[in-house]
Each structure stands twice: as structure tokens, then as C-alpha cells.
mmCIF file of C-alpha atoms in Angstrom:
data_model
loop_
_atom_site.group_PDB
_atom_site.id
_atom_site.type_symbol
_atom_site.label_atom_id
_atom_site.label_comp_id
_atom_site.label_asym_id
_atom_site.label_seq_id
_atom_site.Cartn_x
_atom_site.Cartn_y
_atom_site.Cartn_z
ATOM 1 C CA MET P 1 0.068 0.232 -0.211
ATOM 2 C CA LYS P 2 2.683 2.232 0.843
ATOM 3 C CA LEU P 3 4.554 1.705 -2.652
ATOM 4 C CA VAL P 4 1.318 1.892 -4.542
ATOM 5 C CA GLY P 5 0.625 5.301 -2.418
ATOM 6 C CA ALA P 6 4.414 6.602 -3.569
ATOM 7 C CA LEU P 7 3.878 5.526 -6.927
ATOM 8 C CA VAL P 8 -0.102 7.840 -7.302
ATOM 9 C CA ALA P 9 2.249 11.062 -5.422
ATOM 10 C CA VAL P 10 5.064 10.495 -8.123
ATOM 11 C CA PHE P 11 2.516 10.672 -11.102
ATOM 12 C CA ARG P 12 0.926 13.421 -9.676
ATOM 13 C CA GLU P 13 3.916 15.483 -9.275
ATOM 14 C CA THR P 14 4.972 14.304 -12.496
ATOM 15 C CA ALA P 15 1.654 15.666 -14.167
ATOM 16 C CA CYS P 16 2.219 18.990 -12.039
ATOM 17 C CA LEU P 17 -0.882 18.545 -9.850
ATOM 18 C CA THR P 18 -1.094 19.581 -6.247
ATOM 19 C CA GLN P 19 -3.891 16.507 -4.283
ATOM 20 C CA ARG P 20 -6.464 19.106 -4.071
ATOM 21 C CA GLU P 21 -6.520 19.710 -7.633
ATOM 22 C CA LEU P 22 -6.103 15.843 -8.429
ATOM 23 C CA ALA P 23 -8.643 15.314 -5.979
ATOM 24 C CA ASP P 24 -11.147 17.775 -7.619
ATOM 25 C CA ARG P 25 -10.485 16.119 -10.873
ATOM 26 C CA ALA P 26 -11.233 12.693 -9.724
ATOM 27 C CA CYS P 27 -14.375 14.123 -7.394
ATOM 28 C CA LEU P 28 -12.769 13.302 -4.146
ATOM 29 C CA HIS P 29 -12.060 14.640 -0.717
ATOM 30 C CA GLN P 30 -8.382 15.974 -0.859
ATOM 31 C CA GLU P 31 -7.586 13.777 2.592
ATOM 32 C CA THR P 32 -8.568 10.899 0.174
ATOM 33 C CA ILE P 33 -5.785 11.473 -2.230
ATOM 34 C CA ALA P 34 -3.325 12.034 1.090
ATOM 35 C CA SER P 35 -4.265 8.862 2.341
ATOM 36 C CA ILE P 36 -3.671 6.606 -0.156
ATOM 37 C CA GLU P 37 -0.234 8.597 -1.114
ATOM 38 C CA GLN P 38 0.783 7.992 2.885
ATOM 39 C CA GLY P 39 -0.301 4.094 2.492
ATOM 40 C CA ARG P 40 -3.045 4.606 4.967
ATOM 41 C CA ARG P 41 -5.532 3.944 2.534
ATOM 42 C CA PRO P 42 -5.997 1.267 -0.099
ATOM 43 C CA LEU P 43 -6.401 2.238 -3.552
ATOM 44 C CA LYS P 44 -9.337 0.665 -5.126
ATOM 45 C CA PRO P 45 -8.978 -1.029 -8.616
ATOM 46 C CA ASP P 46 -12.238 1.611 -10.036
ATOM 47 C CA LEU P 47 -9.995 4.766 -8.846
ATOM 48 C CA ALA P 48 -6.715 3.284 -9.907
ATOM 49 C CA ARG P 49 -8.174 2.958 -13.422
ATOM 50 C CA LEU P 50 -9.352 6.770 -12.733
ATOM 51 C CA LEU P 51 -6.119 8.203 -11.720
ATOM 52 C CA ASP P 52 -4.666 6.335 -14.883
ATOM 53 C CA SER P 53 -6.823 8.098 -16.967
ATOM 54 C CA ILE P 54 -6.394 11.470 -15.504
ATOM 55 C CA LEU P 55 -2.567 11.036 -14.829
ATOM 56 C CA GLU P 56 -2.233 9.493 -18.335
ATOM 57 C CA THR P 57 0.158 6.614 -16.750
ATOM 58 C CA LYS P 58 -0.633 3.661 -18.956
ATOM 59 C CA ARG P 59 -2.586 1.566 -16.469
ATOM 60 C CA ALA P 60 0.526 1.544 -13.944
ATOM 61 C CA LEU P 61 -1.798 2.064 -11.413
ATOM 62 C CA SER P 62 -3.894 -0.372 -12.441
ATOM 63 C CA THR P 63 -1.189 -3.354 -12.973
ATOM 64 C CA ALA P 64 0.227 -2.546 -9.342
ATOM 65 C CA VAL P 65 -3.039 -2.654 -7.485
ATOM 66 C CA GLU P 66 -4.145 -6.015 -9.236
ATOM 67 C CA ASN P 67 -0.594 -7.612 -8.550
ATOM 68 C CA MET P 68 -0.499 -6.389 -4.760
ATOM 69 C CA PRO P 69 0.556 -9.252 -2.146
ATOM 70 C CA GLU P 70 -3.030 -11.116 -0.754
ATOM 71 C CA VAL P 71 -1.852 -9.333 2.608
ATOM 72 C CA ASP P 72 -2.308 -5.671 1.075
ATOM 73 C CA LEU P 73 -5.375 -7.156 -1.217
ATOM 74 C CA ILE P 74 -7.405 -7.780 2.113
ATOM 75 C CA PRO P 75 -8.151 -4.423 3.386
ATOM 76 C CA ALA P 76 -8.837 -3.339 -0.486
ATOM 77 C CA TRP P 77 -11.414 -5.775 -0.831
ATOM 78 C CA ALA P 78 -12.993 -4.909 2.408
ATOM 79 C CA GLU P 79 -12.812 -1.401 2.532
ATOM 80 C CA GLU P 80 -14.836 -1.590 -1.370
ATOM 81 C CA TYR P 81 -17.532 -4.161 0.125
ATOM 82 C CA MET P 82 -17.981 -1.377 3.197
ATOM 83 C CA ASP P 83 -18.446 1.374 0.246
ATOM 84 C CA PHE P 84 -21.258 -0.433 -1.026
ATOM 85 C CA GLU P 85 -22.942 -1.712 2.176
ATOM 86 C CA ARG P 86 -23.028 2.149 3.313
ATOM 87 C CA GLU P 87 -25.442 2.701 0.093
ATOM 88 C CA ALA P 88 -26.972 -0.445 0.171
ATOM 89 C CA ILE P 89 -31.015 -1.062 -0.320
ATOM 90 C CA ALA P 90 -30.723 -4.885 0.357
ATOM 91 C CA LEU P 91 -28.468 -7.126 2.085
ATOM 92 C CA SER P 92 -29.237 -10.743 3.054
ATOM 93 C CA TRP P 93 -26.140 -11.749 5.806
ATOM 94 C CA PHE P 94 -25.575 -15.090 6.960
ATOM 95 C CA GLU P 95 -23.051 -16.017 9.571
ATOM 96 C CA ASN P 96 -22.241 -19.144 11.475
ATOM 97 C CA GLN P 97 -19.324 -18.229 14.212
ATOM 98 C CA VAL P 98 -19.804 -14.539 15.338
ATOM 99 C CA LEU P 99 -22.627 -11.839 14.951
ATOM 100 C CA PRO P 100 -23.159 -9.693 12.210
ATOM 101 C CA GLY P 101 -21.002 -6.743 12.199
ATOM 102 C CA LEU P 102 -24.097 -4.708 11.967
ATOM 103 C CA LEU P 103 -26.041 -6.166 15.325
ATOM 104 C CA GLN P 104 -22.754 -6.309 17.365
ATOM 105 C CA THR P 105 -22.410 -3.911 20.513
ATOM 106 C CA GLU P 106 -19.282 -1.971 21.236
ATOM 107 C CA ASN P 107 -18.263 -4.353 23.990
ATOM 108 C CA TYR P 108 -19.105 -7.472 21.545
ATOM 109 C CA ALA P 109 -17.051 -6.328 18.891
ATOM 110 C CA ARG P 110 -14.333 -5.503 21.660
ATOM 111 C CA ALA P 111 -14.636 -8.836 22.690
ATOM 112 C CA VAL P 112 -14.465 -10.175 19.165
ATOM 113 C CA PHE P 113 -11.573 -8.181 18.283
ATOM 114 C CA ARG P 114 -9.324 -9.050 21.495
ATOM 115 C CA THR P 115 -9.519 -13.014 20.424
ATOM 116 C CA ASP P 116 -7.630 -12.462 16.850
ATOM 117 C CA VAL P 117 -4.210 -14.075 16.897
ATOM 118 C CA PRO P 118 -1.515 -12.691 16.790
ATOM 119 C CA ALA P 119 -3.055 -10.094 19.105
ATOM 120 C CA LEU P 120 -3.865 -6.874 18.461
ATOM 121 C CA SER P 121 -2.870 -3.615 20.579
ATOM 122 C CA GLN P 122 -5.179 -1.704 22.058
ATOM 123 C CA ASP P 123 -4.976 1.002 20.205
ATOM 124 C CA GLU P 124 -6.051 -1.080 17.006
ATOM 125 C CA ILE P 125 -8.634 -2.953 18.679
ATOM 126 C CA GLU P 126 -10.453 0.565 19.578
ATOM 127 C CA GLN P 127 -10.200 1.936 16.333
ATOM 128 C CA ARG P 128 -11.546 -1.706 14.533
ATOM 129 C CA VAL P 129 -14.584 -1.091 17.452
ATOM 130 C CA ALA P 130 -15.156 2.459 16.466
ATOM 131 C CA ALA P 131 -15.007 1.457 12.723
ATOM 132 C CA ARG P 132 -17.448 -1.491 13.151
ATOM 133 C CA VAL P 133 -20.050 0.501 15.648
ATOM 134 C CA GLU P 134 -19.983 3.478 12.634
ATOM 135 C CA ARG P 135 -21.240 1.268 10.421
ATOM 136 C CA GLN P 136 -24.165 0.599 12.257
ATOM 137 C CA GLU P 137 -25.720 3.801 11.511
ATOM 138 C CA ILE P 138 -27.513 2.543 8.171
ATOM 139 C CA LEU P 139 -29.921 1.112 10.164
ATOM 140 C CA GLN P 140 -30.930 4.104 11.475
ATOM 141 C CA ARG P 141 -31.352 5.973 7.911
ATOM 142 C CA LYS P 142 -33.967 7.800 6.898
ATOM 143 C CA ILE P 143 -34.878 5.102 4.595
ATOM 144 C CA PRO P 144 -33.135 2.204 6.187
ATOM 145 C CA PRO P 145 -31.820 -1.084 3.743
ATOM 146 C CA THR P 146 -34.020 -4.148 3.789
ATOM 147 C CA ILE P 147 -32.058 -6.406 5.684
ATOM 148 C CA SER P 148 -32.295 -10.395 6.499
ATOM 149 C CA PHE P 149 -29.875 -11.774 9.013
ATOM 150 C CA ILE P 150 -29.516 -15.592 9.691
ATOM 151 C CA ILE P 151 -27.056 -16.591 12.210
ATOM 152 C CA SER P 152 -26.232 -19.575 13.644
ATOM 153 C CA GLU P 153 -27.586 -20.423 17.355
ATOM 154 C CA ALA P 154 -24.124 -21.368 18.491
ATOM 155 C CA THR P 155 -23.181 -17.477 18.041
ATOM 156 C CA VAL P 156 -26.234 -16.884 20.354
ATOM 157 C CA ARG P 157 -24.873 -19.644 22.702
ATOM 158 C CA ASP P 158 -21.431 -18.184 22.681
ATOM 159 C CA ARG P 159 -20.160 -16.040 25.846
ATOM 160 C CA LEU P 160 -17.584 -13.830 24.036
ATOM 161 C CA GLY P 161 -16.418 -11.107 26.748
ATOM 162 C CA GLY P 162 -18.130 -13.073 29.430
ATOM 163 C CA LYS P 163 -21.702 -13.201 31.068
ATOM 164 C CA ASN P 164 -22.534 -9.177 31.102
ATOM 165 C CA VAL P 165 -21.431 -9.031 27.815
ATOM 166 C CA HIS P 166 -23.140 -11.827 26.571
ATOM 167 C CA ILE P 167 -26.804 -10.929 28.231
ATOM 168 C CA GLU P 168 -26.266 -7.104 26.450
ATOM 169 C CA ALA P 169 -25.604 -8.837 23.352
ATOM 170 C CA LEU P 170 -28.686 -10.998 23.284
ATOM 171 C CA ARG P 171 -30.808 -7.716 24.650
ATOM 172 C CA HIS P 172 -29.191 -5.733 21.763
ATOM 173 C CA LEU P 173 -30.195 -8.802 19.174
ATOM 174 C CA ARG P 174 -33.835 -8.766 20.592
ATOM 175 C CA ALA P 175 -34.232 -5.087 19.970
ATOM 176 C CA CYS P 176 -32.391 -5.327 16.553
ATOM 177 C CA ALA P 177 -35.089 -7.923 15.608
ATOM 178 C CA GLU P 178 -38.111 -5.182 16.069
ATOM 179 C CA LEU P 179 -36.661 -2.368 13.925
ATOM 180 C CA PRO P 180 -38.092 -1.996 10.578
ATOM 181 C CA GLY P 181 -36.910 -3.854 7.525
ATOM 182 C CA ILE P 182 -34.956 -6.547 9.591
ATOM 183 C CA ALA P 183 -35.688 -9.714 9.224
ATOM 184 C CA LEU P 184 -33.428 -12.044 12.306
ATOM 185 C CA GLN P 185 -33.553 -15.748 11.699
ATOM 186 C CA ILE P 186 -31.626 -18.108 14.263
ATOM 187 C CA MET P 187 -30.318 -21.690 12.279
ATOM 188 C CA PRO P 188 -31.093 -23.707 15.226
ATOM 189 C CA LEU P 189 -28.055 -26.464 16.376
ATOM 190 C CA GLY P 190 -29.148 -30.428 15.515
ATOM 191 C CA ARG P 191 -29.966 -29.845 12.017
ATOM 192 C CA GLU P 192 -30.481 -32.691 9.781
ATOM 193 C CA THR P 193 -29.593 -30.595 6.420
ATOM 194 C CA HIS P 194 -27.625 -27.063 6.384
ATOM 195 C CA ALA P 195 -27.024 -25.181 3.156
ATOM 196 C CA GLY P 196 -24.515 -22.953 4.397
ATOM 197 C CA LEU P 197 -21.789 -25.485 5.433
ATOM 198 C CA SER P 198 -19.170 -23.837 3.201
ATOM 199 C CA GLY P 199 -19.552 -20.551 5.390
ATOM 200 C CA PRO P 200 -20.850 -16.996 6.077
ATOM 201 C CA PHE P 201 -21.221 -14.848 2.873
ATOM 202 C CA ILE P 202 -23.486 -11.720 2.358
ATOM 203 C CA LEU P 203 -25.691 -10.952 -0.720
ATOM 204 C CA LEU P 204 -26.296 -7.020 -1.097
ATOM 205 C CA GLU P 205 -28.276 -4.931 -3.518
ATOM 206 C CA THR P 206 -26.853 -1.364 -4.749
ATOM 207 C CA PRO P 207 -29.196 1.422 -5.526
ATOM 208 C CA ASP P 208 -28.724 0.553 -9.286
ATOM 209 C CA HIS P 209 -30.006 -2.787 -8.545
ATOM 210 C CA GLN P 210 -26.456 -4.952 -9.387
ATOM 211 C CA HIS P 211 -26.355 -7.739 -7.164
ATOM 212 C CA ILE P 212 -22.727 -8.129 -5.422
ATOM 213 C CA ALA P 213 -21.689 -10.863 -2.935
ATOM 214 C CA TYR P 214 -18.606 -10.749 -0.272
ATOM 215 C CA ALA P 215 -16.930 -13.605 1.565
ATOM 216 C CA GLU P 216 -14.600 -13.782 4.120
ATOM 217 C CA ASN P 217 -12.254 -17.078 5.337
ATOM 218 C CA GLN P 218 -9.245 -17.133 7.651
ATOM 219 C CA ARG P 219 -6.723 -14.916 5.478
ATOM 220 C CA GLY P 220 -8.301 -13.080 3.183
ATOM 221 C CA SER P 221 -11.825 -12.080 1.835
ATOM 222 C CA GLN P 222 -13.475 -11.700 -1.704
ATOM 223 C CA LEU P 223 -16.052 -9.660 -3.529
ATOM 224 C CA ILE P 224 -17.876 -11.568 -6.111
ATOM 225 C CA THR P 225 -19.626 -9.890 -8.552
ATOM 226 C CA ASP P 226 -19.519 -12.698 -11.433
ATOM 227 C CA PRO P 227 -23.906 -13.354 -12.034
ATOM 228 C CA ASP P 228 -23.195 -17.069 -11.907
ATOM 229 C CA GLU P 229 -21.170 -16.982 -8.397
ATOM 230 C CA VAL P 230 -23.808 -14.502 -6.863
ATOM 231 C CA SER P 231 -26.806 -16.592 -8.292
ATOM 232 C CA ILE P 232 -25.454 -19.799 -6.588
ATOM 233 C CA LEU P 233 -25.121 -18.084 -2.831
ATOM 234 C CA ALA P 234 -28.515 -16.461 -3.627
ATOM 235 C CA GLN P 235 -29.725 -20.062 -4.100
ATOM 236 C CA LYS P 236 -27.879 -21.231 -0.743
ATOM 237 C CA TYR P 237 -29.496 -18.192 1.132
ATOM 238 C CA ALA P 238 -33.118 -19.309 0.185
ATOM 239 C CA MET P 239 -32.500 -22.728 1.189
ATOM 240 C CA LEU P 240 -30.931 -21.524 4.488
ATOM 241 C CA ARG P 241 -34.257 -19.508 5.064
ATOM 242 C CA THR P 242 -36.666 -22.413 5.034
ATOM 243 C CA GLN P 243 -34.148 -23.845 7.174
ATOM 244 C CA ALA P 244 -33.747 -21.840 10.006
ATOM 245 C CA LEU P 245 -36.029 -20.620 12.477
ATOM 246 C CA ASN P 246 -38.944 -18.090 10.960
ATOM 247 C CA PRO P 247 -38.304 -14.520 12.657
ATOM 248 C CA GLU P 248 -41.410 -15.369 15.005
ATOM 249 C CA GLU P 249 -39.957 -18.614 16.552
ATOM 250 C CA THR P 250 -36.482 -16.694 16.425
ATOM 251 C CA LYS P 251 -37.850 -13.788 18.665
ATOM 252 C CA GLY P 252 -39.664 -16.481 21.097
ATOM 253 C CA LEU P 253 -35.615 -18.079 21.214
ATOM 254 C CA LEU P 254 -34.094 -15.049 22.049
ATOM 255 C CA ASP P 255 -36.542 -14.637 24.541
ATOM 256 C CA LEU P 256 -36.102 -17.924 26.173
ATOM 257 C CA ARG P 257 -32.010 -17.398 25.983
ATOM 258 C CA LEU P 258 -32.707 -14.073 28.264
ATOM 259 C CA GLY P 259 -34.620 -15.800 30.784
ATOM 260 C CA ASP P 260 -32.184 -18.053 31.128
ATOM 261 C CA PRO P 261 -28.695 -16.818 29.735
#
């Protein structure tokens, strides 16, 4: 990221442009250009193509981004997904190990990041918690997105952070189940069939009705735009909805867990 950022700075200076001038041409904030040049913010593929055009760099930046090491691609894909998430009109989210980020309390998120291996510094933990909580603002939009969540019962039973954090997370989950536009379903333990054994994923619809998907694993993440691949995940999600408890049954299970946490 630092190398790519340094290339942006060199090409910008060669073109005799200030950061503000380049930002204006790209319809960005000056701080965005500054963050990219300092290696604090990843250069995403679409912006790399735009800057190549503005700076007349013959795909140099696009090629650099396409060939970044996997460890640097992870935050780039994640940030690109979060750009889509902020504007989404619909989300379908399946999780089997941890509560979805949009449904986590601050204390639960902190407990999640404290389990990272290798361990994160306290500053890194607090930065990630703040970013996760900020993302939840989309639930309070004037016109919120339509969101379906399917979560494994195991995530409801796990006590990340201890008893108090667990109870707070359950109460927050129960409150979120009443928000307009949200359908929360729990996949109970002991099912004989399960369409999501390959792991968690998210389906998203953009304001211009583009359908994309996003998936993470232990060492990476992937933004999926191929219609065939998105269709396969949509079929999986549809099957999961038939296998999980319906929203009313889910509320009942959460009430039961809160009565005996």
C-alpha cells in the first residue's frame, strides 16, 4: 500500500498537480488522496483506473493494484465492500461463528477483536471497534435498507467477553429484531440439513440494482460480482431461510435465552 501510494504521489507531481487539484478532477476529498499517498488507505481498482486516465499513466496504477500481495488486498476488498454496504438498499447476511458486524454491541465487538491471533494492540482494537460501530448507522437511515440476517444458534450461545457482555449482546439482538426492515432468523443446532456449511457470506443489492456478494475466510476476503457465482450464493441463502427458524420463532428463542442466559 505504501509503494502504490508513493507511485500515486510521483505520478501526480509529474503531472504538475497538487493533491487538491487531483482530488477535484477525481471528484474526491483531498484527504482521500493524501491517505492513499501515505499508504494509510488502499487504492481500489476502480479509482486506480480513474487515476490512470487522469494522470495518463498507461495502466501503471491499475497493474500495481492487480498485483498487490494478498496481505494488502484484504483491506482493499473489505473497504470496497463497505462502500457498497453504506449505500445498499438490501442485504442478506449469513453468519455461523460470530454475530454480524451490524448487530454487534460495542463491548461484543471489542471482545471479538481481543480474540484475534496474533493479538492486536489496544489502539488497533479501539480503532476497529469504532469503525464497526460507525457502520451500524445504516440501520438508522431515514430510509433503512431491507436486511435479512441468518445466524447460527451457536453464536447466540457463545459467551464472548463474559456473562455481562453476552447478556447485553442478546438484549441488543432482540431489540434489533424489532427494527423496521430487519428479518432476523436463527439456524438452530441439531439440523439434519444445512445449506451454509461452506461458511458465511453476504448478498447485497446496490441502488442501481446490481447484485454482488462478499465472503471472508481465515486469511482473506473476496468481493464477488460474477452473476453466476452470486446466483449460487442466492440459491444457498434461499434454502437457508427455509431451514432456519422464522422471525417470530427466533424472537421466542431469544426471549428464552434472555430468561435463562
